[in-house]
Amino acid sequence: MNPNFLQTPIPYLKGVGPNRAEILRTELGIETYRDLLQLFPNRYLDKTQYYKINQLQPSGADVQVVGKIIHIKTVEQKRGKRLVAKFVDETGEMELVWFRGHKWIREQLKLNEPYVVFGRTSRYGSVFSMPHPEMELLSEHQAGLKIAMQPIYPSTEKLSAKGITNRVISKMIQQLFLESKGQFPESLSTNIIGELKLISKSEALFNIHFPKNQDLLAKAKFRLKFEELFFVQLQLISKKIVRKQKIKGLPFDKVGENFNSFFNQHLPFELTDAQKRVVKEIRNDMGSNAQMNRLLQGDVGSGKTIVALMCMLLAIDNGFQTCLMAPTEILATQHFNGLSELLGDMKINISLLTGSTKKSIRNNIHEQLENGELHILVGTHAVLEDKVQFKNLGLAIIDEQHRFGVAQRSKLWHKNEIPPHILVMTATPIPRTLAMSLYGDLDVSVIDELPPGRKPIKTVHRFDSNRLKVFQFIKDEIKKGRQIYIVYPLIKESEALDYKDLMDGYESIARDFPMPEYQISIVHGKMKSSDKDYEMERFAKGETQIMVATTVIEVGVNIPNASVMIIESAERFGLSQLHQLRGRVGRGAEQSFCILMTGSKLSEDAKTRLQTMVRSNDGFEIAEVDLKLRGPGDLMGTQQSGLLNLKIADIVKDNQILQTARYHAIQLLKNDPKLEKPENSVVRMAYSKMMQQSNIWNYIS
Ligand code: ADP
Ligand code: MG
């Protein structure tokens, strides 16, 4: 076959003129033979069965019938006309009906010729009718490729309006197979094909379009999904290898005094197995010659902070400074306090730098950073400012990474001559396989275990009409000594209104929970940060029992005595945000509760979100549902990753295949990093072709 066969522009295909080509291009993005070949069916209909008219059932399933048209008429009805053909076989008669396209259809139909009609039937009185059937002359049907399962291709209204029906598309693809004799270049090596018992590329393409049977269809799907994911992984992993080889890392080969004394004397609890494993993974990374770029995922409350601290101590033991950056002032402050407490009397210098740090203190910090006296800098974006210069930054940690952009990560890179090791931590669980793809160029560690003794949070959904009962519940909990969060949505587009809701809510709560019996804190984004701190502090110390807030408290805040989280207008929050908010409670030994308050009108998606929250405490499961509801498009990073352009694989459903693909991509590059070996030339050719022609790869720098 001509090696450029698949690049042939689509109008060259027999049966596709310029008009059809234009519609195919605008509606389906099909410009070349390859594009058409990769228009994979959405589903298949079983065409091995032929029905007799007297066998038809009123169930409305798709059926295939052989017979003749003996009569055609136009029937006037209230709204427009319908075209009705009387269709008979030796067992009875039925009607074929069209509501549109009469003229064209009438010209096509031949009387008294055997046809195969295919479609969904319904029964009116005693007569079955099949609206808008697919039809084919029996002679053509028998001459065509034998199709056991009929492919149903993606379609649009415009396509069907212009007569490009499923059958037409199917014909085009048949034509493509005729012209190519069904032979397409292989793109996977004999090794991989053998190991996974894959069918060949040509066989897979044939069976995805014209499956001979269920088994071959399944094999074809597997092969094509595997291949697609394999090449995505190949690309991500080679990117990572390039980074690891080109960029030398700071060697942290010592495990020194600080790490050991912390581990032996200051550790306030036993690490979970997951924490131990992750610390080990990070140590291995930082001890190697390569620069670390690692994503640490762990559900809220899984204990990422202490892992971060241990890594920082490792850096300090090797003579380096470290910094920890958090997205909000509240969180940075809390980290600073938490870390200072954990460090106790250890001789480690730690400072906090935020937008509101006083000038004199700030200057002092700058000085100590430059002369190397300061070991740990905790802060917000302020850390990124150019004025902040380290003597030797060895490790930079970013908490709640989804709040920061790539640009900020790269700024940290440049804070040292040799880029520091970078650890990004997130509690927004990204389904494992998605993470693998999105951050295929990062290494991923997961803390998949909560510290012992945590009771699962009880989550319920309550309508606003039940508010009084909810308030009574709050009072009971406060009596037991617990503290309560009440969170209001705050969304940019409706900010003014949302603030009003918040203030109204606050007032009504203040009425129902009067002073001096109850003390209420309020924290929102419009407050001065010193006021915020003051209120947070009061709540943290237990001086107030209720904290009314916007989502500023979403990330990281850790107040173990707070055991009830009430989320107002919960239907307006996304799933991951709800889960984050819920994670603010359940941090102590007491039973915690999350109450999702909503109005009575809920969309289907909102219902699913609420039900998911009520059912599950598992961040990864929630992330999966979120992914299904919103699609990967909304998830951070997917836009740039090319994952949206997958033709056949589904990163959510084809999770298992993705792992297999990733494994094989890694093995391949391990054995043959430049794909130079003769047995891998097939892969190399396919890969470079993809890199050249496909727009999905070109985000790679
Ligand atoms: P997150 O992963 O959400 O940042 P944190 O690091 O804030 O979680 O930890 C949540 C709470 O769990 C903290 O109070 C912390 O002290 C505690 N914690 C962390 N690890 C353990 C452990 N192994 N055993 C008991 N408590 C732990
Ligand atoms: Mg945290």
XYZ file of C-alpha atoms and ligand atoms in Angstrom:
729
model
C 0.000 0.000 0.000
C 1.103 3.530 -0.679
C 2.528 4.713 2.647
C 0.600 7.944 2.376
C -2.647 6.227 1.598
C -4.218 7.253 4.879
C -3.324 10.876 4.332
C -5.404 10.953 1.153
C -7.933 13.782 1.283
C -11.420 12.444 1.766
C -12.943 13.772 -1.499
C -10.825 11.224 -3.361
C -12.864 8.416 -1.895
C -15.407 6.988 -4.297
C -18.836 8.166 -3.252
C -17.619 11.302 -1.499
C -17.861 14.419 -3.601
C -16.900 17.933 -2.546
C -20.285 18.552 -0.939
C -20.218 15.519 1.254
C -16.562 16.120 1.998
C -17.388 19.569 3.281
C -20.135 18.274 5.542
C -17.921 15.490 6.844
C -15.276 18.055 7.627
C -17.471 20.525 9.435
C -19.650 17.995 11.225
C -17.192 15.259 12.123
C -13.785 16.784 11.515
C -13.046 14.213 8.840
C -10.517 15.382 6.277
C -8.479 12.350 5.370
C -8.880 8.617 4.928
C -7.321 8.185 8.350
C -9.935 10.395 9.966
C -12.687 8.338 8.401
C -11.043 5.106 9.435
C -10.915 6.432 12.969
C -14.546 7.342 13.067
C -15.393 4.487 15.368
C -18.963 3.283 15.859
C -20.752 4.241 19.050
C -22.617 0.950 19.200
C -23.659 -2.052 17.151
C -26.913 -3.674 16.206
C -27.280 -7.380 15.797
C -27.995 -8.133 12.172
C -27.676 -11.847 12.235
C -31.409 -12.146 12.847
C -34.107 -11.694 10.219
C -37.707 -11.414 11.362
C -40.896 -12.386 9.634
C -43.660 -9.829 9.902
C -45.843 -12.213 11.910
C -43.003 -12.594 14.431
C -42.844 -8.899 15.279
C -43.402 -8.040 18.913
C -44.746 -4.778 20.269
C -41.573 -4.335 22.323
C -40.080 -1.727 20.033
C -36.716 -3.405 19.504
C -34.659 -2.928 16.373
C -35.491 -5.585 13.849
C -34.542 -6.558 10.345
C -37.161 -7.739 7.891
C -36.997 -8.909 4.277
C -39.961 -8.024 2.048
C -41.327 -5.870 -0.771
C -43.072 -2.552 -1.058
C -46.342 -3.007 -2.870
C -47.866 0.407 -2.443
C -46.848 3.968 -1.559
C -49.112 6.798 -0.541
C -48.962 10.202 1.082
C -51.253 10.670 4.052
C -52.347 14.139 5.081
C -52.402 14.733 8.790
C -52.884 17.678 11.102
C -49.239 18.540 11.275
C -47.732 17.949 7.847
C -47.825 14.845 5.733
C -46.464 11.405 6.088
C -45.313 9.007 3.475
C -46.538 5.459 4.023
C -45.313 2.365 2.169
C -47.074 -0.962 2.502
C -44.402 -3.573 3.066
C -45.149 -7.286 2.840
C -43.543 -10.658 3.192
C -45.104 -14.098 2.950
C -46.396 -13.878 6.513
C -48.113 -10.503 6.596
C -47.901 -6.774 6.022
C -46.590 -3.718 7.829
C -45.998 -0.025 7.167
C -42.857 1.928 6.548
C -43.346 5.566 7.465
C -41.498 8.798 6.741
C -42.256 12.202 8.167
C -39.518 14.043 6.336
C -37.682 13.888 3.030
C -40.688 12.580 1.117
C -39.684 13.665 -2.342
C -36.237 12.197 -2.205
C -37.370 8.979 -0.613
C -40.221 8.501 -3.001
C -37.848 8.767 -5.925
C -35.574 6.140 -4.438
C -38.118 3.525 -3.511
C -38.691 0.686 -5.904
C -41.961 -1.202 -5.931
C -42.022 -4.989 -5.820
C -38.295 -5.373 -5.311
C -37.003 -7.335 -2.350
C -35.631 -5.041 0.314
C -34.057 -5.536 3.695
C -35.480 -2.962 6.076
C -34.077 -2.270 9.471
C -35.423 -0.188 12.290
C -37.541 0.079 15.366
C -41.156 -0.997 15.077
C -44.200 0.124 16.937
C -47.748 -1.118 16.708
C -50.795 0.960 15.882
C -53.931 -1.120 16.250
C -53.062 -4.387 14.609
C -50.521 -2.936 12.177
C -46.809 -2.650 12.851
C -45.045 0.373 11.493
C -41.393 1.235 11.173
C -40.589 4.945 10.989
C -37.609 6.045 8.925
C -36.239 2.577 8.320
C -32.817 1.929 6.991
C -33.255 0.052 3.771
C -31.175 -1.763 1.294
C -32.083 -3.786 -1.770
C -31.726 -7.442 -0.907
C -29.348 -7.891 -3.847
C -27.023 -5.178 -2.521
C -27.382 -6.463 0.965
C -26.186 -9.881 -0.128
C -23.350 -8.478 -2.229
C -22.084 -6.205 0.508
C -19.722 -7.224 3.235
C -21.383 -9.670 5.538
C -22.103 -7.683 8.632
C -23.166 -9.545 11.702
C -23.356 -6.496 13.856
C -24.186 -3.259 12.230
C -22.059 -0.354 13.342
C -23.888 2.777 14.405
C -21.715 5.807 13.825
C -21.812 9.143 15.556
C -24.186 11.397 13.730
C -25.494 14.916 13.814
C -28.732 16.454 12.681
C -27.033 18.144 9.812
C -25.527 14.897 8.610
C -28.854 13.120 8.473
C -30.569 16.137 6.963
C -28.022 16.070 4.161
C -28.622 12.398 3.550
C -25.385 11.217 5.127
C -27.073 8.468 7.050
C -25.465 5.743 9.008
C -25.696 3.540 5.983
C -23.898 6.079 3.827
C -21.073 6.375 6.301
C -20.874 2.650 6.576
C -20.651 2.432 2.789
C -17.845 4.972 2.719
C -15.911 2.955 5.196
C -16.539 -0.198 3.230
C -15.181 1.607 0.223
C -12.080 2.527 2.178
C -11.559 -1.092 3.061
C -12.006 -2.114 -0.561
C -9.437 0.417 -1.753
C -6.929 -0.558 0.895
C -7.738 -4.244 0.613
C -8.131 -4.059 4.352
C -4.398 -3.780 4.884
C -3.169 -1.084 7.249
C 0.307 -0.546 8.641
C 0.985 -2.213 11.961
C 1.937 0.169 14.748
C 2.818 -2.128 17.625
C 5.840 -4.350 17.927
C 5.624 -8.112 17.566
C 6.718 -8.349 21.192
C 3.817 -6.388 22.549
C 1.346 -8.020 20.219
C 2.587 -11.416 21.296
C 2.689 -10.657 24.969
C -0.822 -9.255 25.099
C -2.182 -11.625 22.465
C -3.461 -8.683 20.478
C -5.028 -9.006 17.080
C -3.276 -7.193 14.252
C -4.024 -3.603 13.416
C -5.758 -4.510 10.169
C -7.875 -7.135 11.836
C -8.766 -4.734 14.624
C -9.795 -1.992 12.254
C -11.897 -4.377 10.238
C -13.661 -5.757 13.273
C -14.301 -2.443 14.906
C -16.216 -1.399 11.799
C -17.612 -4.742 10.704
C -17.426 -7.102 13.644
C -17.622 -10.713 12.642
C -18.762 -11.647 16.119
C -18.805 -10.386 19.691
C -15.494 -11.936 20.536
C -13.635 -10.266 17.696
C -15.343 -7.010 18.462
C -14.089 -7.159 22.024
C -10.597 -7.957 20.815
C -10.698 -5.127 18.314
C -11.797 -2.664 20.959
C -9.106 -3.765 23.337
C -6.399 -3.569 20.732
C -7.377 -0.088 19.560
C -7.879 1.326 23.033
C -4.623 -0.127 24.164
C -2.810 1.342 21.232
C -4.276 4.766 21.705
C -3.414 4.909 25.400
C -0.050 3.335 24.787
C 1.040 6.153 22.523
C -0.179 8.810 24.931
C 1.825 7.153 27.671
C 4.825 6.707 25.459
C 4.860 10.383 24.861
C 4.373 11.370 28.502
C 7.000 8.987 29.736
C 9.604 9.958 27.207
C 9.043 13.523 28.294
C 9.743 12.483 31.846
C 12.860 10.591 30.860
C 14.191 13.596 29.033
C 13.628 15.688 32.124
C 15.323 13.176 34.349
C 18.316 12.815 32.127
C 18.827 16.418 31.218
C 18.179 17.985 34.558
C 20.516 17.052 37.287
C 19.039 17.009 40.737
C 20.473 17.976 44.059
C 21.662 14.798 45.714
C 20.151 14.323 49.154
C 22.114 11.277 50.092
C 22.379 11.807 53.821
C 19.793 10.873 56.359
C 21.035 13.055 59.144
C 20.557 14.221 62.659
C 17.401 16.239 62.222
C 15.480 13.587 60.411
C 16.542 10.926 62.869
C 15.934 12.898 65.998
C 12.536 13.943 64.753
C 11.676 10.417 63.827
C 12.851 8.989 67.113
C 11.872 11.676 69.571
C 9.332 14.093 68.148
C 6.947 12.005 66.131
C 3.641 12.521 67.931
C 2.082 9.334 66.583
C 2.993 6.283 64.630
C 3.009 6.885 60.882
C 0.486 4.958 58.865
C 1.877 2.423 56.428
C 0.894 4.688 53.580
C 2.800 7.606 55.090
C 5.866 5.420 55.574
C 5.716 4.214 52.015
C 5.423 7.721 50.660
C 8.300 9.039 52.754
C 10.390 6.221 51.356
C 9.370 7.005 47.784
C 10.310 10.613 48.239
C 13.606 9.761 49.891
C 14.511 7.512 46.997
C 13.709 10.281 44.582
C 15.694 12.924 46.306
C 18.598 10.571 46.847
C 18.902 9.860 43.145
C 20.721 12.094 40.737
C 17.594 13.391 39.145
C 15.484 16.308 40.115
C 12.292 15.242 41.839
C 8.934 16.325 40.527
C 6.424 14.454 42.559
C 2.728 14.750 43.123
C 1.552 13.635 46.533
C -2.121 12.842 46.680
C -3.887 12.120 49.884
C -7.445 12.618 50.892
C -8.225 15.334 53.381
C -6.941 14.352 56.786
C -4.684 11.622 55.491
C -1.678 13.318 57.048
C 0.316 14.922 54.284
C 1.762 17.625 56.494
C 3.980 15.374 58.517
C 5.270 13.724 55.372
C 6.133 17.159 54.062
C 7.957 18.001 57.255
C 10.036 14.860 57.170
C 11.094 15.632 53.628
C 12.037 19.126 54.675
C 14.185 17.761 57.468
C 15.941 15.567 54.961
C 16.731 18.616 52.865
C 18.015 20.464 55.910
C 20.198 17.515 56.867
C 21.796 17.786 53.472
C 22.547 21.434 53.962
C 19.669 22.957 52.084
C 16.827 25.328 52.778
C 13.236 24.467 52.038
C 9.953 26.242 51.596
C 6.314 25.318 51.870
C 3.788 27.325 49.945
C 0.052 27.320 50.634
C -2.746 29.023 48.721
C -4.293 31.077 51.510
C -3.048 33.058 54.408
C -5.120 31.024 56.836
C -3.619 27.829 55.606
C -0.068 29.126 55.540
C -0.448 30.370 59.082
C -1.843 27.085 60.194
C 1.007 25.205 58.568
C 3.460 27.508 60.253
C 1.885 26.946 63.650
C 1.527 23.215 63.119
C 5.089 22.739 61.933
C 6.512 24.894 64.712
C 4.689 22.766 67.222
C 5.852 19.515 65.658
C 9.440 20.739 65.635
C 9.258 21.567 69.321
C 12.681 22.327 70.713
C 14.589 21.176 67.658
C 17.109 23.673 66.408
C 15.334 24.514 63.202
C 14.638 28.062 62.096
C 11.220 28.481 60.591
C 9.428 31.674 59.490
C 6.132 32.698 57.997
C 5.911 35.045 55.043
C 2.582 36.271 53.709
C 1.183 39.370 52.113
C 0.545 40.868 55.502
C 3.918 40.181 57.073
C 5.276 43.444 58.524
C 8.066 45.141 56.683
C 10.628 44.818 59.447
C 9.970 41.115 59.847
C 9.981 40.696 56.127
C 13.377 42.329 55.810
C 14.685 40.088 58.500
C 13.376 37.035 56.664
C 14.999 38.143 53.428
C 18.289 38.516 55.191
C 18.126 35.145 56.899
C 17.155 33.452 53.674
C 20.122 34.919 51.884
C 22.657 34.093 54.525
C 21.248 30.618 54.998
C 20.186 30.961 58.615
C 16.555 30.282 57.883
C 15.825 26.614 57.289
C 12.141 26.566 56.531
C 10.072 29.295 54.955
C 6.314 28.833 55.074
C 4.182 31.224 53.108
C 1.680 32.196 50.481
C 2.356 33.509 46.981
C 4.539 36.065 48.710
C 7.257 33.420 48.661
C 7.428 33.711 44.901
C 8.352 37.371 44.821
C 11.649 38.169 43.222
C 12.887 39.799 46.379
C 12.715 36.454 48.110
C 16.140 34.961 47.451
C 17.385 31.773 49.004
C 20.965 30.897 49.677
C 20.374 27.335 48.594
C 16.812 26.184 48.169
C 16.791 22.412 47.965
C 13.153 21.453 48.245
C 10.000 23.368 47.499
C 6.644 22.007 48.583
C 3.353 23.281 47.270
C 0.247 22.454 49.239
C -3.137 22.186 47.559
C -1.550 22.363 44.199
C -4.811 22.873 42.321
C -4.857 26.434 43.535
C -1.595 27.200 41.833
C -0.752 27.317 38.183
C 2.090 25.801 36.298
C 3.679 29.220 36.059
C 4.066 29.355 39.801
C 5.618 25.938 39.903
C 8.152 27.033 37.365
C 8.948 30.153 39.364
C 9.997 27.927 42.210
C 12.207 26.025 39.841
C 14.215 29.106 39.249
C 14.726 29.975 42.870
C 17.934 28.021 42.837
C 20.756 27.579 40.362
C 20.073 23.892 40.164
C 16.307 23.450 40.330
C 15.118 22.360 43.762
C 13.218 19.138 44.235
C 9.543 19.812 43.963
C 6.736 18.139 45.818
C 3.190 19.166 45.095
C 0.525 17.997 47.469
C -3.141 17.814 46.786
C -6.193 16.648 48.642
C -8.319 16.938 45.557
C -8.228 13.321 44.674
C -7.651 12.725 41.057
C -8.623 9.246 40.009
C -5.417 7.306 39.946
C -5.369 6.556 36.303
C -6.326 10.041 35.361
C -3.491 11.341 37.466
C -1.239 8.927 35.693
C -2.143 10.521 32.451
C -2.484 14.119 33.468
C 0.669 14.055 35.452
C 2.271 11.288 33.465
C 5.407 13.373 33.535
C 5.306 13.675 37.313
C 5.804 10.831 39.692
C 2.786 10.162 41.827
C 2.593 9.077 45.433
C -0.668 8.310 47.134
C -1.547 8.226 50.808
C -4.524 5.940 50.592
C -5.093 5.320 54.250
C -6.440 7.533 57.011
C -4.815 7.628 60.448
C -6.348 5.058 62.766
C -9.353 5.783 64.956
C -11.159 8.135 62.630
C -14.879 7.620 62.541
C -16.404 8.020 59.112
C -18.304 11.275 58.852
C -22.082 10.884 58.742
C -23.483 12.867 55.871
C -27.120 13.759 55.351
C -29.113 15.897 52.962
C -31.757 18.223 54.433
C -34.130 20.635 52.765
C -34.299 24.238 53.905
C -37.756 23.508 55.272
C -36.116 21.364 57.947
C -33.915 24.145 59.179
C -35.422 24.252 62.653
C -34.572 20.621 63.264
C -31.064 21.210 61.992
C -30.665 24.146 64.370
C -31.849 21.981 67.237
C -29.258 19.397 66.278
C -26.570 22.077 66.310
C -27.626 23.136 69.776
C -27.395 19.546 71.003
C -23.919 19.162 69.579
C -22.754 22.435 71.079
C -24.050 21.219 74.416
C -21.756 18.233 74.043
C -18.878 20.653 73.591
C -18.580 20.414 69.840
C -18.032 23.226 67.335
C -19.866 23.888 64.110
C -19.000 25.222 60.675
C -21.676 26.808 58.525
C -20.462 27.466 55.008
C -22.031 29.616 52.334
C -21.247 29.508 48.635
C -19.344 32.368 47.177
C -19.098 32.402 43.468
C -17.448 35.158 41.502
C -20.343 35.679 39.096
C -22.843 36.200 41.861
C -20.535 37.632 44.460
C -22.696 40.524 45.615
C -25.731 38.312 46.099
C -23.691 35.633 47.765
C -22.323 38.095 50.279
C -25.835 39.172 50.988
C -26.867 35.545 51.576
C -23.925 35.122 53.865
C -24.758 38.207 55.914
C -28.472 37.340 56.019
C -27.555 33.865 57.105
C -25.247 35.179 59.750
C -27.956 37.431 61.150
C -30.506 34.695 61.293
C -28.042 32.390 63.008
C -27.186 35.135 65.454
C -30.906 35.396 66.294
C -31.312 31.666 66.815
C -28.057 31.328 68.715
C -28.084 34.399 70.932
C -25.200 35.704 72.974
C -23.909 35.215 75.551
C -24.799 31.546 75.474
C -23.444 31.228 71.955
C -20.454 32.914 70.375
C -20.244 33.114 66.617
C -17.259 33.785 64.376
C -17.497 34.936 60.816
C -14.774 34.738 58.197
C -14.965 35.767 54.570
C -12.758 37.056 51.817
C -13.638 40.718 52.192
C -12.326 40.938 55.719
C -8.918 42.277 56.581
C -6.573 39.413 57.116
C -5.853 40.441 60.683
C -9.591 40.234 61.416
C -9.789 36.859 59.725
C -6.897 35.596 61.781
C -8.479 36.899 64.932
C -11.753 35.124 64.217
C -10.045 31.906 63.187
C -8.007 32.061 66.315
C -11.072 32.469 68.511
C -12.707 29.500 66.858
C -9.560 27.401 67.046
C -9.272 28.135 70.760
C -12.872 27.150 71.299
C -13.994 30.640 72.313
C -16.654 30.590 69.625
C -18.832 27.591 68.898
C -20.005 28.455 65.437
C -17.945 29.515 62.476
C -19.908 31.106 59.661
C -17.749 31.307 56.577
C -17.410 31.201 52.854
C -15.237 28.660 51.160
C -12.091 30.368 52.428
C -12.018 27.585 54.958
C -12.167 24.959 52.275
C -8.564 23.976 52.209
C -6.529 22.509 54.952
C -7.972 24.143 58.050
C -7.539 21.761 60.944
C -9.663 22.165 64.044
C -10.245 18.705 65.508
C -12.994 19.771 67.910
C -15.190 20.992 65.080
C -17.480 18.085 64.337
C -20.388 19.466 62.332
C -20.143 20.915 58.851
C -23.263 22.553 57.509
C -23.123 23.487 53.863
C -25.745 25.990 52.763
C -27.046 25.855 49.169
C -25.084 22.678 48.803
C -26.541 22.164 45.344
C -24.386 25.015 44.118
C -21.115 23.377 45.017
C -19.174 20.945 42.902
C -18.487 17.493 44.248
C -14.837 17.965 44.934
C -15.539 21.180 46.787
C -18.198 19.509 48.908
C -15.785 16.771 49.750
C -13.083 19.274 50.647
C -15.438 21.136 52.913
C -16.597 17.992 54.612
C -12.965 17.180 55.257
C -12.811 20.061 57.722
C -14.615 17.859 60.225
C -13.941 14.284 61.225
C -10.487 15.225 62.424
C -10.956 14.376 66.050
C -12.067 11.316 67.937
C -15.762 12.334 68.057
C -18.442 11.324 65.598
C -18.679 14.055 62.979
C -21.523 15.124 60.760
C -21.939 16.883 57.466
C -25.337 18.359 56.648
C -26.034 19.389 53.096
C -28.771 22.028 53.021
C -30.626 22.704 49.795
C -33.774 24.189 48.418
C -36.432 21.850 47.088
C -35.718 22.287 43.385
C -32.739 20.231 42.355
C -31.304 19.350 38.981
C -30.515 15.726 38.206
C -26.803 16.389 38.458
C -27.245 18.126 41.777
C -29.174 15.130 43.061
C -26.396 12.813 41.974
C -23.823 14.987 43.691
C -25.776 15.022 46.939
C -26.446 11.294 46.824
C -22.801 10.604 46.180
C -21.794 12.676 49.178
C -24.312 10.932 51.388
C -23.206 7.519 50.202
C -19.446 7.856 50.150
C -16.592 9.213 52.214
C -14.008 8.033 49.770
C -12.366 10.901 47.936
C -11.294 8.748 45.058
C -14.755 7.366 44.511
C -16.147 10.883 44.650
C -13.585 12.049 42.177
C -14.659 9.285 39.805
C -18.276 10.390 39.972
C -17.190 13.972 39.523
C -15.232 12.974 36.490
C -18.250 11.166 35.067
C -20.555 14.093 35.719
C -18.336 16.800 34.409
C -16.154 14.907 32.006
C -12.438 15.284 32.069
C -12.707 18.607 30.282
C -13.296 20.480 33.473
C -10.544 18.860 35.383
C -7.385 20.729 35.713
C -4.773 19.907 33.162
C -6.851 17.805 30.854
C -7.049 20.559 28.335
C -3.365 20.477 27.696
C -2.937 16.778 27.923
C -4.473 15.647 24.686
C -6.635 13.256 26.638
C -9.768 14.896 25.413
C -9.037 13.891 21.894
C -9.067 10.205 22.502
C -10.946 8.491 19.720
C -11.866 5.244 21.338
C -10.463 4.881 24.818
C -12.183 6.392 27.815
C -9.854 7.401 30.573
C -12.497 6.730 33.170
C -13.823 3.403 31.987
C -10.681 2.041 30.462
C -8.667 2.427 33.551
C -7.323 -1.100 33.460
C -6.191 -0.825 29.877
C -4.522 2.447 30.703
C -2.452 0.802 33.383
C -1.443 -1.959 31.015
C -0.553 0.572 28.357
C 1.500 2.575 30.779
C 3.341 -0.491 31.971
C 4.247 -1.488 28.446
C 5.302 2.012 27.495
C 7.629 2.073 30.490
C 9.067 -1.341 29.670
C 9.625 -0.400 26.091
C 11.446 2.819 26.907
C 13.480 1.073 29.561
C 14.815 -1.446 27.078
C 15.092 0.862 24.148
C 14.932 4.534 25.185
C 15.315 5.879 21.680
C 13.344 3.159 19.956
C 16.391 2.243 17.932
C 16.134 -1.504 18.003
C 14.901 -3.060 14.772
C 12.051 -4.841 16.493
C 10.707 -1.492 17.639
C 10.923 0.286 14.323
C 7.199 -0.259 13.814
C 6.460 1.638 16.987
C 8.939 4.356 16.162
C 7.397 4.931 12.750
C 3.885 5.057 14.092
C 4.968 7.351 16.887
C 6.760 9.832 14.696
C 3.848 9.866 12.271
C 1.554 10.726 15.113
C 3.839 13.441 16.337
C 3.951 14.951 12.859
C 0.394 14.904 11.793
C -1.742 15.065 14.826
C -2.588 18.294 16.504
C -3.045 16.599 19.853
C 0.630 16.172 20.410
C 1.805 19.627 19.706
C 1.488 20.989 23.177
C 4.731 19.270 23.966
C 7.443 21.785 24.189
P -3.963 16.593 55.233
O -3.473 15.417 54.460
O -5.386 16.875 54.987
O -3.074 17.789 55.055
P -2.992 16.726 57.911
O -1.566 16.587 57.595
O -3.497 18.087 58.235
O -3.877 16.132 56.756
O -3.355 15.706 59.061
C -4.638 15.639 59.593
C -4.590 15.321 61.062
O -4.185 13.978 61.266
C -3.614 16.164 61.836
O -4.230 16.511 63.033
C -2.442 15.243 62.053
O -1.743 15.571 63.210
C -3.110 13.910 62.173
N -2.275 12.772 61.739
C -1.502 12.714 60.642
N -0.904 11.507 60.534
C -1.318 10.787 61.586
C -1.044 9.446 62.033
N -0.233 8.638 61.363
N -1.661 9.028 63.151
C -2.495 9.847 63.812
N -2.787 11.105 63.467
C -2.206 11.578 62.361
Mg -3.192 19.699 54.429
